[in-house]
Every structure is written in structure tokens, then in C-alpha cells.
Amino acid sequence: MAPTIEPVQTSRDFPASTTVVIIGGGIIGLTAALALSERGIPVVVLEKGRIAGEQSSRNLGWIRKTSRHREDVPLALASDRLWAGMAERVGSDVGYRQSGIMFLAKTDEQLAMHEAWLKSVESLSLDSKLLSAREIDSRVPGGKGEWAGGIFTASDGRAEPSLASSAIAKAAMAKGAVIVENCAVRTVSRSGGKVSGVVTERGEIRCDQALLTGGMWSRRFLGNIGVSLPTLPLILSVFKTAPMEGPTEIAVGGPDFSFRKHKDGGYIITQRGALDAPLLLDHLLVGSRYLGVLRSQRHLLRISLGKHFLRDLALPRRWRAGKSSPFERVRTMDPPVNAGLNDEAQRNLAAAWPVFEQATVESSWAGMIDITPDSNPVIGAVPGVPGLSIASGFSGHGFGTSPAAGQLAADLVAGSEPIIDPTPYRFERF
Ligand SMILES: Cc1cc2nc3c(=O)[nH]c(=O)nc-3n(C[C@H](O)[C@H](O)[C@H](O)COP(=O)(O)OP(=O)(O)OC[C@H]3O[C@@H](n4cnc5c(N)ncnc54)[C@H](O)[C@@H]3O)c2cc1C
């Protein structure tokens, strides 16, 4: 089950035409809709299930620059500025707090990786700094772990996934955006080679441009029109504790656990050192592009061949606009929780900060992440399909950058000055 989000009353109308159709109502599609509607551009968001029902409600809520690729940091810095003004912009709290993020290193090798990252972003003047074991103890008291050191960025933070997408959706609607739930987009329609509409399960909507923000489904959507977006899925299991006395407001990532405080005083916890990697046909099709990442990250992956493979195989890869699509078959991707990984996280965390021995698990869930070969998203025009743009492939860190990512997508669609240089995100890099 996904964590519940603030309810939003979306539209019952089904418009015949608009200027921009956004395919997918996660936080990226919703922030793009907000940015477009603020400029007076008519926009319709179509969501196959419920808004933020997939990754955007299931994520940890971390907003970080720490450990991002150098070329991805400008997007994160622009997002920090937008998060800071978000509550005022949308007229309600989104849970944003600049409470800092800390990553811990158990070994000298892990610490050397943090040092190398810090060196790689030297010229960007971030406030990230290395910490000694003693400094870790003083910032996060009560610990028993033995750390080689850590890295801390005070200007990193968190927001609440249970609030953010709903607040952004409501603000976009107040500015004129139309959001329709339970409406899968099957494909785009074209005239004269250019996108002229989208075909949905409820009929066609004519539009000048379409923006695909379908998260892990964007690969399948594009595959049906002959475009290969190289993304692969990973599954992360998460649990939340009941409100408790915790050690810090800082979000802390250890090698084999992470925790951050929830607005209700509970903690959101995960096994940071392990992700489920279900093997799919896509691994055969695009897996070779990931060999570089695999070499350095293999130890994080729990690879399996099982139910996911068969379920995925049963979903069509090609379909006609007049026929039901995979998006109607799977309204919400709700992968099973790996209880074993959650148990590991709880044990590892309690060994490091014994206060967590008292934690009561309140709920748990899992989410499927869309990973690209270089872990950066794709934002911009889809090659060979004039009128279609994309913002997808956020590789497990798109909640934090969503305000600027959605705005960048909106800038590119509207043909206005982009909020940051979009070059690192071009589809053509693959
Ligand atoms: C467990 C977990 C923890 C994470 N932790 C963090 C974190 O701490 N910090 C961070 O920055 N990021 C984190 N992330 C990543 C972050 O959640 C995502 O990068 C971000 O939410 C991506 O948003 P999105 O809008 O692209 O995708 P999604 O939220 O997945 O939204 C895509 C939407 O498109 C809809 N859709 C797809 N195809 C169609 C179609 N054809 N027609 C209609 N609708 C369609 C889907 O139903 C879905 O609702 C985490 C992710 C997970 C799963």
C-alpha cells in the first residue's frame, strides 16, 4: 500500500482540447503543470491511477545536493530555492525543512568516496563538509556506531511527500490546470508528422504539445511508438515508525540504513545498502548500458528472477490506440514490501543508535524507481517525435529536484528561457 496523501478533488470534466497535455500525475508532471498554469498556458494532466500514487508518495522525502553528480547540482540548487518559497507559492505547508543531510562512512574506502565527491564539486561552493567521528557524535547523539567519518550538508533538507504533490496539484488547478485521474493515455496522435493530440481510454484530447512524465512507465509508452528510453526498475522497501524520541532532525544515511524524521515525529527508515533488482526482458534489451554502474554498485543489488519477470512479460509492448493499453491494466504499481530488508534496516539502525530499539513500526511500503544508465533524468524533446517532450528517469532522487525539474520541462515546452542549462538532460546523450 502507498502511504496516504492529502486528498485532492480532481476534475470530472474531460476537455476536448488544450495547449499542453501532461501524461502522468506524479510530482514532476504536477510541478510542470503548476509552472505552465502560472504562465496562463492551458494544461491538462492525465493520470492513469491517482495523483502521486507511485513514486511521488512513496519516497523518503530527502532533498539533497550531497552525492549528486556534479552536472546535476545546478538543478538541485535551483530546487532548493523553489522549495524555500513553495509553501507561499502553493498556499499550504509542504513540510519543507532545511534540516541537513549526513552520510556516514564505516570504512576508509567509503570515506574516500565522499572525499572524492567533495573534490568533484569544489568549484560549486556548496556548504558540504567532511565530519570526524567525534563531530558525528555531537550532531547525532546517543550513537554506538564506529565511523571512519562522514559528510554533512546543512542546506540539504526534507519535505513531506504526503503533502507536496497534493498542494502543488491544488495550486495548479487554482491557476486553471485540469487534472483528470483514472485516465490512461494510450498513445499520441499526429498530423503532418507532429503531435496533435493524445489518445486516452476516454477518447482523444487535441493539443499542441504533450509532455511525458510517466515515471517508470515512460519507457513502455515510448517503446510503443518506436523510441527506446533506456531505464530499468529497482525496488526500495521502506517503513515508518510511530512518533518517538529520536536523536536528530538531520536525515542520516548509514551504509546499511537511513532515517529521517517525519512531520508527525515518527521516522522513515530504509535499508540504504540494498535494493531489489527484479530481472526483466528489459535487462536483455538495455542492460549492457548499465555495465559501468553495475561494476561499482553490484553490492547494493538483490537480483532476482521471479514474479516480476512473468508479470512484466504479460504486459504488451506494442498496442493500438483503439485497444486497452498496459496503463489501464496497472493503475498503480504497488510492488510487495521486502520485509527481510526492512528488518535488516531496523536491526542495523538499532545497533548504531540504540534509541531505535524502542521503535514501533506503523506502516511499510515499497516503490519502483526508474533508473537511467548515468543516473540523471531525461528532460527535453523526444527525438523523432516533434511536439513530444519528456521528463522521466529520475533514478531515485527526483523528489528533491522536482520543483526545478518540472519548471525546466515547462520552460522547454513553452519555449522560454530555461531555469538552468538543460544540456546534461538531453535525450540524445543515450
Ligand atoms: C521508495 C522510494 C524512495 C525515494 N526516496 C527519494 C528521496 O528521498 N529523495 C528524492 O529526491 N527522491 C526519492 N525517490 C525518487 C522520487 O520519488 C522520484 O524520482 C519522483 O517521485 C519521480 O516523480 P515522477 O513524477 O517522475 O514519477 P511518479 O511519481 O512515478 O509518477 C509517474 C506517474 O505517471 C503515471 N503514468 C504513467 N504512464 C501513464 C500513462 N500512459 N497515462 C497516464 N498516467 C501515466 C503513473 O501512474 C504515475 O502516477 C524515491 C523513490 C522511491 C520509490
Tab-separated table of C-alpha atoms and ligand atoms in Angstrom:
chain	number	residue	atom	x	y	z
A	1	MET	CA	0.000	0.000	0.000
A	2	ALA	CA	1.189	3.509	-0.802
A	3	PRO	CA	1.308	5.960	2.078
A	4	THR	CA	-1.806	8.133	2.045
A	5	ILE	CA	-1.555	11.646	0.692
A	6	GLU	CA	-3.656	14.769	1.340
A	7	PRO	CA	-6.855	14.220	-0.679
A	8	VAL	CA	-7.356	16.277	-3.819
A	9	GLN	CA	-10.638	16.701	-5.679
A	10	THR	CA	-9.582	16.408	-9.318
A	11	SER	CA	-11.666	17.222	-12.379
A	12	ARG	CA	-14.727	15.274	-13.520
A	13	ASP	CA	-14.645	17.064	-16.879
A	14	PHE	CA	-12.860	15.697	-19.887
A	15	PRO	CA	-11.711	18.535	-22.130
A	16	ALA	CA	-11.752	18.103	-25.914
A	17	SER	CA	-8.640	20.204	-26.446
A	18	THR	CA	-5.899	22.136	-24.679
A	19	THR	CA	-2.433	23.531	-25.367
A	20	VAL	CA	-0.289	21.065	-23.384
A	21	VAL	CA	-1.211	17.551	-22.201
A	22	ILE	CA	0.931	16.136	-19.408
A	23	ILE	CA	0.974	12.326	-19.308
A	24	GLY	CA	1.391	11.223	-15.674
A	25	GLY	CA	0.395	12.914	-12.424
A	26	GLY	CA	3.470	12.344	-10.271
A	27	ILE	CA	5.307	15.273	-8.721
A	28	ILE	CA	7.208	16.026	-11.942
A	29	GLY	CA	4.058	16.292	-14.054
A	30	LEU	CA	2.333	18.309	-11.339
A	31	THR	CA	5.168	20.842	-10.913
A	32	ALA	CA	5.324	21.239	-14.701
A	33	ALA	CA	1.542	21.827	-14.706
A	34	LEU	CA	1.918	24.431	-11.957
A	35	ALA	CA	4.646	26.264	-13.875
A	36	LEU	CA	2.619	26.248	-17.117
A	37	SER	CA	-0.652	27.295	-15.492
A	38	GLU	CA	1.089	30.170	-13.681
A	39	ARG	CA	2.032	31.468	-17.146
A	40	GLY	CA	-1.567	31.217	-18.320
A	41	ILE	CA	-0.847	28.259	-20.643
A	42	PRO	CA	-3.817	25.835	-20.797
A	43	VAL	CA	-2.701	22.432	-19.496
A	44	VAL	CA	-4.363	19.079	-18.798
A	45	VAL	CA	-2.703	16.419	-16.609
A	46	LEU	CA	-3.864	12.841	-17.238
A	47	GLU	CA	-3.105	10.227	-14.575
A	48	LYS	CA	-3.889	6.530	-15.080
A	49	GLY	CA	-4.475	5.966	-11.350
A	50	ARG	CA	-4.373	8.504	-8.522
A	51	ILE	CA	-2.046	11.508	-8.488
A	52	ALA	CA	1.269	10.698	-6.789
A	53	GLY	CA	0.130	7.076	-6.376
A	54	GLU	CA	3.508	5.694	-7.467
A	55	GLN	CA	6.998	7.021	-6.628
A	56	SER	CA	5.897	10.508	-5.630
A	57	SER	CA	4.037	9.401	-2.478
A	58	ARG	CA	6.401	6.525	-1.605
A	59	ASN	CA	9.730	8.328	-1.480
A	60	LEU	CA	11.735	9.236	1.608
A	61	GLY	CA	11.362	12.978	1.161
A	62	TRP	CA	15.103	13.748	1.119
A	63	ILE	CA	16.147	16.925	-0.683
A	64	ARG	CA	19.845	16.761	-1.301
A	65	LYS	CA	22.793	18.067	-3.205
A	66	THR	CA	25.159	15.708	-1.373
A	67	SER	CA	26.445	12.875	-3.600
A	68	ARG	CA	24.723	14.145	-6.743
A	69	HIS	CA	26.698	14.117	-9.966
A	70	ARG	CA	28.383	17.475	-10.458
A	71	GLU	CA	26.308	18.263	-13.556
A	72	ASP	CA	23.066	17.577	-11.603
A	73	VAL	CA	23.875	20.038	-8.785
A	74	PRO	CA	22.574	23.210	-10.544
A	75	LEU	CA	19.121	21.551	-10.778
A	76	ALA	CA	19.296	20.750	-7.045
A	77	LEU	CA	20.376	24.301	-6.151
A	78	ALA	CA	17.541	25.783	-8.229
A	79	SER	CA	15.167	23.363	-6.497
A	80	ASP	CA	16.373	24.440	-3.041
A	81	ARG	CA	15.367	27.998	-3.921
A	82	LEU	CA	11.979	26.855	-5.190
A	83	TRP	CA	11.335	24.579	-2.168
A	84	ALA	CA	12.071	27.537	0.121
A	85	GLY	CA	9.263	29.533	-1.491
A	86	MET	CA	6.935	26.604	-2.178
A	87	ALA	CA	4.596	26.932	0.829
A	88	GLU	CA	3.944	30.566	-0.048
A	89	ARG	CA	3.607	29.788	-3.754
A	90	VAL	CA	1.056	26.992	-3.294
A	91	GLY	CA	-0.632	28.427	-0.206
A	92	SER	CA	-0.028	25.473	2.140
A	93	ASP	CA	2.699	23.637	4.040
A	94	VAL	CA	4.693	21.056	2.079
A	95	GLY	CA	6.799	20.048	5.080
A	96	TYR	CA	9.985	21.644	3.736
A	97	ARG	CA	12.740	21.949	6.368
A	98	GLN	CA	16.392	22.758	5.716
A	99	SER	CA	17.447	20.376	8.477
A	100	GLY	CA	20.601	18.939	6.871
A	101	ILE	CA	21.652	15.581	5.441
A	102	MET	CA	24.544	13.459	6.695
A	103	PHE	CA	26.094	10.359	5.120
A	104	LEU	CA	28.237	8.084	7.270
A	105	ALA	CA	31.275	6.057	6.265
A	106	LYS	CA	32.191	2.882	8.077
A	107	THR	CA	35.404	2.249	6.160
A	108	ASP	CA	38.221	4.427	4.822
A	109	GLU	CA	37.166	3.364	1.343
A	110	GLN	CA	33.635	4.729	1.891
A	111	LEU	CA	35.067	7.941	3.325
A	112	ALA	CA	37.364	8.287	0.320
A	113	MET	CA	34.268	8.205	-1.923
A	114	HIS	CA	32.776	11.142	-0.027
A	115	GLU	CA	36.102	12.977	-0.248
A	116	ALA	CA	36.239	12.354	-3.993
A	117	TRP	CA	32.690	13.681	-4.423
A	118	LEU	CA	33.517	16.793	-2.375
A	119	LYS	CA	36.520	17.415	-4.600
A	120	SER	CA	34.393	16.974	-7.726
A	121	VAL	CA	32.040	19.791	-6.637
A	122	GLU	CA	34.771	22.060	-5.195
A	123	SER	CA	34.118	24.891	-7.656
A	124	LEU	CA	30.365	24.955	-6.876
A	125	SER	CA	30.824	26.456	-3.375
A	126	LEU	CA	28.456	24.049	-1.629
A	127	ASP	CA	28.309	24.050	2.173
A	128	SER	CA	29.083	20.280	2.310
A	129	LYS	CA	31.911	19.274	4.666
A	130	LEU	CA	33.593	16.157	5.956
A	131	LEU	CA	32.963	15.192	9.569
A	132	SER	CA	35.086	13.278	12.069
A	133	ALA	CA	33.572	10.506	14.213
A	134	ARG	CA	33.518	12.950	17.143
A	135	GLU	CA	31.602	15.558	15.110
A	136	ILE	CA	29.077	12.888	14.094
A	137	ASP	CA	28.548	12.036	17.780
A	138	SER	CA	27.958	15.629	18.730
A	139	ARG	CA	25.446	16.264	15.911
A	140	VAL	CA	23.600	12.933	16.319
A	141	PRO	CA	23.988	11.959	19.982
A	142	GLY	CA	23.446	8.560	21.551
A	143	GLY	CA	25.176	6.542	18.813
A	144	LYS	CA	27.179	3.346	19.261
A	145	GLY	CA	28.459	3.025	15.678
A	146	GLU	CA	32.144	3.272	14.849
A	147	TRP	CA	32.510	5.637	11.927
A	148	ALA	CA	35.547	6.425	9.824
A	149	GLY	CA	33.846	9.781	9.250
A	150	GLY	CA	31.013	11.287	7.297
A	151	ILE	CA	29.850	14.121	5.104
A	152	PHE	CA	27.288	16.771	6.082
A	153	THR	CA	25.404	19.406	4.123
A	154	ALA	CA	23.463	21.764	6.386
A	155	SER	CA	21.488	23.298	3.493
A	156	ASP	CA	20.076	19.931	2.410
A	157	GLY	CA	16.682	19.040	3.805
A	158	ARG	CA	13.409	17.252	3.501
A	159	ALA	CA	9.756	17.766	2.566
A	160	GLU	CA	6.698	15.588	3.078
A	161	PRO	CA	5.637	13.501	0.061
A	162	SER	CA	2.225	13.157	1.730
A	163	LEU	CA	1.715	16.925	1.390
A	164	ALA	CA	3.811	18.194	-1.513
A	165	SER	CA	2.153	16.679	-4.606
A	166	SER	CA	-1.355	17.403	-3.314
A	167	ALA	CA	-0.512	21.028	-2.515
A	168	ILE	CA	1.125	21.518	-5.923
A	169	ALA	CA	-1.852	19.877	-7.687
A	170	LYS	CA	-4.354	22.112	-5.881
A	171	ALA	CA	-2.332	25.238	-6.686
A	172	ALA	CA	-2.059	24.235	-10.366
A	173	MET	CA	-5.837	23.688	-10.520
A	174	ALA	CA	-6.456	27.046	-8.855
A	175	LYS	CA	-4.425	28.601	-11.700
A	176	GLY	CA	-6.524	26.816	-14.338
A	177	ALA	CA	-4.844	23.428	-14.843
A	178	VAL	CA	-7.217	20.482	-15.353
A	179	ILE	CA	-6.197	17.225	-13.661
A	180	VAL	CA	-8.024	14.014	-14.587
A	181	GLU	CA	-7.413	10.809	-12.612
A	182	ASN	CA	-8.140	7.225	-13.687
A	183	CYS	CA	-7.443	8.179	-17.271
A	184	ALA	CA	-4.657	6.274	-19.008
A	185	VAL	CA	-3.053	7.785	-22.080
A	186	ARG	CA	-2.558	5.039	-24.655
A	187	THR	CA	-0.509	6.949	-27.188
A	188	VAL	CA	-0.090	10.244	-29.029
A	189	SER	CA	-1.890	11.120	-32.257
A	190	ARG	CA	-0.070	13.001	-35.024
A	191	SER	CA	-0.910	15.110	-38.014
A	192	GLY	CA	1.691	16.147	-40.557
A	193	GLY	CA	4.257	14.185	-38.500
A	194	LYS	CA	3.730	16.350	-35.410
A	195	VAL	CA	1.879	15.516	-32.182
A	196	SER	CA	-1.682	16.822	-32.466
A	197	GLY	CA	-3.293	15.065	-29.518
A	198	VAL	CA	-3.269	12.152	-27.110
A	199	VAL	CA	-5.490	9.073	-27.254
A	200	THR	CA	-6.818	8.081	-23.851
A	201	GLU	CA	-9.104	5.345	-22.605
A	202	ARG	CA	-11.841	8.023	-22.547
A	203	GLY	CA	-11.233	9.381	-26.041
A	204	GLU	CA	-8.892	11.851	-27.674
A	205	ILE	CA	-7.739	15.257	-26.443
A	206	ARG	CA	-6.300	17.544	-29.077
A	207	CYS	CA	-3.225	19.510	-28.063
A	208	ASP	CA	-0.256	21.417	-29.464
A	209	GLN	CA	2.280	19.588	-27.298
A	210	ALA	CA	2.490	16.591	-24.989
A	211	LEU	CA	4.882	16.147	-22.059
A	212	LEU	CA	5.532	12.589	-20.878
A	213	THR	CA	6.109	12.384	-17.113
A	214	GLY	CA	5.196	8.733	-16.686
A	215	GLY	CA	7.979	7.702	-14.289
A	216	MET	CA	8.839	4.022	-14.767
A	217	TRP	CA	6.137	3.718	-17.491
A	218	SER	CA	7.722	6.249	-19.828
A	219	ARG	CA	9.960	3.537	-21.331
A	220	ARG	CA	6.944	1.386	-22.265
A	221	PHE	CA	4.963	4.370	-23.583
A	222	LEU	CA	7.812	5.386	-25.885
A	223	GLY	CA	8.598	1.795	-26.888
A	224	ASN	CA	5.119	1.565	-28.412
A	225	ILE	CA	5.959	4.454	-30.772
A	226	GLY	CA	9.385	3.093	-31.643
A	227	VAL	CA	11.588	5.133	-29.272
A	228	SER	CA	13.915	3.381	-26.822
A	229	LEU	CA	14.328	5.156	-23.468
A	230	PRO	CA	16.922	3.159	-21.525
A	231	THR	CA	15.536	2.891	-17.998
A	232	LEU	CA	15.470	-0.106	-15.673
A	233	PRO	CA	13.490	-0.572	-12.458
A	234	LEU	CA	14.731	-1.027	-8.900
A	235	ILE	CA	12.524	-1.557	-5.844
A	236	LEU	CA	13.134	0.093	-2.489
A	237	SER	CA	11.306	-1.053	0.677
A	238	VAL	CA	10.542	1.470	3.398
A	239	PHE	CA	8.881	1.607	6.806
A	240	LYS	CA	7.646	4.312	9.121
A	241	THR	CA	7.700	4.281	12.908
A	242	ALA	CA	5.154	5.722	15.299
A	243	PRO	CA	6.135	9.116	16.810
A	244	MET	CA	9.148	8.655	19.129
A	245	GLU	CA	12.021	10.470	20.795
A	246	GLY	CA	14.697	10.368	18.103
A	247	PRO	CA	18.301	11.509	18.053
A	248	THR	CA	18.151	14.331	15.483
A	249	GLU	CA	16.302	16.416	12.891
A	250	ILE	CA	19.110	15.646	10.422
A	251	ALA	CA	18.398	12.961	7.796
A	252	VAL	CA	21.124	10.347	8.242
A	253	GLY	CA	22.285	7.766	5.702
A	254	GLY	CA	24.474	4.962	7.003
A	255	PRO	CA	25.960	2.274	4.771
A	256	ASP	CA	23.120	-0.168	5.613
A	257	PHE	CA	20.277	2.009	6.978
A	258	SER	CA	18.877	5.508	6.681
A	259	PHE	CA	16.424	7.517	8.738
A	260	ARG	CA	14.745	10.887	8.632
A	261	LYS	CA	12.168	12.476	10.866
A	262	HIS	CA	8.557	12.625	9.660
A	263	LYS	CA	6.432	15.675	10.428
A	264	ASP	CA	4.390	13.663	12.972
A	265	GLY	CA	7.528	12.753	14.974
A	266	GLY	CA	7.911	9.238	13.556
A	267	TYR	CA	10.874	8.166	11.414
A	268	ILE	CA	11.021	6.978	7.792
A	269	ILE	CA	13.589	4.177	7.594
A	270	THR	CA	15.112	2.082	4.833
A	271	GLN	CA	17.959	-0.382	4.189
A	272	ARG	CA	20.146	2.055	2.262
A	273	GLY	CA	22.596	-0.681	1.357
A	274	ALA	CA	20.163	-2.901	-0.558
A	275	LEU	CA	17.629	-2.596	-3.376
A	276	ASP	CA	15.620	-5.315	-5.068
A	277	ALA	CA	16.554	-5.680	-8.721
A	278	PRO	CA	13.922	-7.871	-10.410
A	279	LEU	CA	15.218	-9.170	-13.742
A	280	LEU	CA	13.044	-8.280	-16.749
A	281	LEU	CA	13.197	-8.634	-20.507
A	282	ASP	CA	14.418	-5.016	-20.455
A	283	HIS	CA	17.660	-6.173	-18.836
A	284	LEU	CA	18.418	-8.101	-22.019
A	285	LEU	CA	17.379	-5.168	-24.206
A	286	VAL	CA	19.236	-2.298	-22.484
A	287	GLY	CA	21.196	-3.950	-19.636
A	288	SER	CA	24.564	-3.611	-21.400
A	289	ARG	CA	24.360	0.181	-20.980
A	290	TYR	CA	24.465	-0.311	-17.221
A	291	LEU	CA	27.672	-2.343	-17.030
A	292	GLY	CA	29.647	0.638	-15.690
A	293	VAL	CA	27.155	1.269	-12.861
A	294	LEU	CA	26.872	-2.455	-12.198
A	295	ARG	CA	30.607	-2.726	-11.600
A	296	SER	CA	30.519	-0.114	-8.812
A	297	GLN	CA	27.028	-0.772	-7.413
A	298	ARG	CA	26.629	-4.567	-7.716
A	299	HIS	CA	26.933	-4.997	-3.924
A	300	LEU	CA	23.718	-2.936	-3.450
A	301	LEU	CA	21.547	-5.111	-5.669
A	302	ARG	CA	19.486	-8.118	-4.600
A	303	ILE	CA	18.921	-9.582	-8.049
A	304	SER	CA	16.003	-11.978	-8.537
A	305	LEU	CA	14.150	-13.715	-11.350
A	306	GLY	CA	10.528	-14.353	-10.426
A	307	LYS	CA	7.004	-12.959	-10.369
A	308	HIS	CA	8.007	-9.534	-11.700
A	309	PHE	CA	9.522	-11.143	-14.790
A	310	LEU	CA	6.301	-13.008	-15.634
A	311	ARG	CA	4.011	-10.075	-14.838
A	312	ASP	CA	6.109	-7.770	-16.966
A	313	LEU	CA	6.211	-10.282	-19.817
A	314	ALA	CA	2.397	-10.500	-19.772
A	315	LEU	CA	2.080	-6.739	-20.368
A	316	PRO	CA	2.040	-5.780	-24.059
A	317	ARG	CA	4.961	-3.852	-25.505
A	318	ARG	CA	3.059	-2.832	-28.630
A	319	TRP	CA	-0.631	-1.971	-28.816
A	320	ARG	CA	-3.019	0.036	-30.960
A	321	ALA	CA	-4.676	3.257	-29.833
A	322	GLY	CA	-8.101	1.603	-30.057
A	323	LYS	CA	-7.157	-1.225	-27.688
A	324	SER	CA	-6.614	-1.297	-23.937
A	325	SER	CA	-3.007	-0.455	-23.001
A	326	PRO	CA	-0.723	-1.678	-20.158
A	327	PHE	CA	-1.532	1.580	-18.356
A	328	GLU	CA	-5.153	0.517	-17.858
A	329	ARG	CA	-4.020	-2.925	-16.683
A	330	VAL	CA	-1.762	-1.495	-13.939
A	331	ARG	CA	-3.433	1.578	-12.455
A	332	THR	CA	-0.869	1.798	-9.654
A	333	MET	CA	2.456	-0.018	-9.464
A	334	ASP	CA	2.464	-1.321	-5.899
A	335	PRO	CA	5.405	-3.716	-5.516
A	336	PRO	CA	5.443	-6.062	-2.499
A	337	VAL	CA	7.465	-4.933	0.515
A	338	ASN	CA	10.667	-6.875	1.167
A	339	ALA	CA	10.108	-7.430	4.898
A	340	GLY	CA	13.553	-9.020	5.225
A	341	LEU	CA	15.250	-5.807	4.037
A	342	ASN	CA	13.132	-3.697	6.380
A	343	ASP	CA	14.122	-5.993	9.275
A	344	GLU	CA	17.789	-5.607	8.316
A	345	ALA	CA	17.402	-1.833	8.292
A	346	GLN	CA	15.788	-1.830	11.728
A	347	ARG	CA	18.492	-4.097	13.203
A	348	ASN	CA	21.371	-2.138	11.655
A	349	LEU	CA	19.917	1.181	12.772
A	350	ALA	CA	19.235	-0.002	16.326
A	351	ALA	CA	22.837	-1.233	16.549
A	352	ALA	CA	24.066	2.232	15.527
A	353	TRP	CA	21.534	4.319	17.544
A	354	PRO	CA	20.026	2.111	20.292
A	355	VAL	CA	17.124	4.556	20.790
A	356	PHE	CA	15.603	2.878	17.719
A	357	GLU	CA	15.295	-0.429	19.633
A	358	GLN	CA	12.086	1.096	21.047
A	359	ALA	CA	10.689	1.994	17.595
A	360	THR	CA	7.208	0.706	16.764
A	361	VAL	CA	6.651	0.019	13.086
A	362	GLU	CA	3.473	1.792	11.972
A	363	SER	CA	3.418	1.086	8.238
A	364	SER	CA	5.575	-0.177	5.402
A	365	TRP	CA	5.560	0.091	1.638
A	366	ALA	CA	7.744	-0.318	-1.434
A	367	GLY	CA	8.231	1.762	-4.549
A	368	MET	CA	9.640	1.146	-8.004
A	369	ILE	CA	12.288	3.576	-9.210
A	370	ASP	CA	13.201	4.333	-12.853
A	371	ILE	CA	16.988	4.301	-13.285
A	372	THR	CA	18.926	5.644	-16.288
A	373	PRO	CA	22.443	4.453	-17.200
A	374	ASP	CA	24.042	7.680	-15.856
A	375	SER	CA	21.515	8.198	-13.003
A	376	ASN	CA	20.493	11.592	-14.410
A	377	PRO	CA	16.952	12.216	-15.658
A	378	VAL	CA	15.925	12.905	-19.247
A	379	ILE	CA	14.317	16.332	-19.682
A	380	GLY	CA	13.622	17.766	-23.124
A	381	ALA	CA	12.360	16.932	-26.598
A	382	VAL	CA	11.882	13.294	-27.629
A	383	PRO	CA	13.981	12.816	-30.798
A	384	GLY	CA	11.969	11.963	-33.900
A	385	VAL	CA	8.586	12.850	-32.360
A	386	PRO	CA	8.007	16.600	-32.880
A	387	GLY	CA	5.671	18.008	-30.228
A	388	LEU	CA	6.513	15.351	-27.622
A	389	SER	CA	8.800	16.139	-24.660
A	390	ILE	CA	9.763	14.063	-21.661
A	391	ALA	CA	10.796	14.466	-18.024
A	392	SER	CA	11.490	10.992	-16.616
A	393	GLY	CA	14.232	8.684	-15.369
A	394	PHE	CA	14.842	10.491	-12.082
A	395	SER	CA	16.817	7.486	-10.813
A	396	GLY	CA	15.634	7.536	-7.204
A	397	HIS	CA	16.359	11.213	-6.489
A	398	GLY	CA	13.705	13.203	-8.334
A	399	PHE	CA	11.562	14.292	-5.409
A	400	GLY	CA	14.258	16.699	-4.235
A	401	THR	CA	14.787	18.216	-7.672
A	402	SER	CA	11.125	18.141	-8.727
A	403	PRO	CA	10.426	21.887	-8.410
A	404	ALA	CA	13.203	22.856	-10.838
A	405	ALA	CA	12.832	19.733	-12.997
A	406	GLY	CA	9.106	20.394	-13.553
A	407	GLN	CA	9.862	24.031	-14.235
A	408	LEU	CA	12.649	23.161	-16.686
A	409	ALA	CA	10.286	20.847	-18.566
A	410	ALA	CA	7.674	23.629	-18.634
A	411	ASP	CA	10.277	26.160	-19.860
A	412	LEU	CA	11.307	23.887	-22.712
A	413	VAL	CA	7.712	23.146	-23.702
A	414	ALA	CA	6.806	26.856	-23.572
A	415	GLY	CA	9.978	27.895	-25.422
A	416	SER	CA	11.019	30.257	-22.619
A	417	GLU	CA	14.423	30.851	-21.006
A	418	PRO	CA	15.276	27.582	-19.179
A	419	ILE	CA	15.732	27.799	-15.412
A	420	ILE	CA	19.113	26.052	-15.788
A	421	ASP	CA	21.195	24.739	-18.688
A	422	PRO	CA	19.288	21.650	-19.905
A	423	THR	CA	22.293	20.090	-21.702
A	424	PRO	CA	23.026	17.298	-19.147
A	425	TYR	CA	19.469	16.033	-19.502
A	426	ARG	CA	19.153	15.763	-23.298
A	427	PHE	CA	17.653	12.502	-24.580
A	428	GLU	CA	20.324	12.392	-27.314
A	429	ARG	CA	23.078	11.579	-24.786
A	430	PHE	CA	21.969	7.940	-24.965
B	1	LIG	C1	10.991	4.221	-2.036
B	1	LIG	C2	11.496	5.433	-2.749
B	1	LIG	C3	12.286	6.358	-2.064
B	1	LIG	C4	12.714	7.510	-2.708
B	1	LIG	N1	13.355	8.475	-1.987
B	1	LIG	C5	13.660	9.666	-2.562
B	1	LIG	C6	14.203	10.721	-1.793
B	1	LIG	O1	14.366	10.610	-0.577
B	1	LIG	N2	14.514	11.878	-2.425
B	1	LIG	C7	14.318	12.041	-3.762
B	1	LIG	O2	14.693	13.093	-4.276
B	1	LIG	N3	13.746	11.075	-4.496
B	1	LIG	C8	13.400	9.902	-3.933
B	1	LIG	N4	12.806	8.918	-4.668
B	1	LIG	C9	12.576	9.148	-6.101
B	1	LIG	C10	11.369	10.044	-6.349
B	1	LIG	O3	10.246	9.565	-5.647
B	1	LIG	C11	11.087	10.062	-7.852
B	1	LIG	O4	12.266	10.402	-8.560
B	1	LIG	C12	9.998	11.057	-8.212
B	1	LIG	O5	8.868	10.897	-7.405
B	1	LIG	C13	9.643	10.852	-9.671
B	1	LIG	O6	8.450	11.511	-9.939
B	1	LIG	P1	7.706	11.215	-11.301
B	1	LIG	O7	6.586	12.185	-11.365
B	1	LIG	O8	8.715	11.187	-12.413
B	1	LIG	O9	7.227	9.700	-11.197
B	1	LIG	P2	5.978	9.020	-10.484
B	1	LIG	O10	5.728	9.580	-9.146
B	1	LIG	O11	6.214	7.564	-10.563
B	1	LIG	O12	4.763	9.449	-11.382
B	1	LIG	C14	4.527	8.953	-12.685
B	1	LIG	C15	3.020	8.899	-12.848
B	1	LIG	O13	2.695	8.712	-14.207
B	1	LIG	C16	1.540	7.898	-14.284
B	1	LIG	N5	1.503	7.338	-15.633
B	1	LIG	C17	2.477	6.600	-16.240
B	1	LIG	N6	2.119	6.314	-17.501
B	1	LIG	C18	0.898	6.862	-17.712
B	1	LIG	C19	0.014	6.896	-18.830
B	1	LIG	N7	0.324	6.322	-20.013
B	1	LIG	N8	-1.167	7.561	-18.705
B	1	LIG	C20	-1.486	8.184	-17.522
B	1	LIG	N9	-0.688	8.161	-16.422
B	1	LIG	C21	0.502	7.530	-16.538
B	1	LIG	C22	1.782	6.866	-13.176
B	1	LIG	O14	0.584	6.247	-12.759
B	1	LIG	C23	2.420	7.719	-12.093
B	1	LIG	O15	1.473	8.208	-11.158
B	1	LIG	C24	12.393	7.730	-4.078
B	1	LIG	C25	11.613	6.795	-4.766
B	1	LIG	C26	11.146	5.659	-4.113
B	1	LIG	C27	10.277	4.696	-4.859
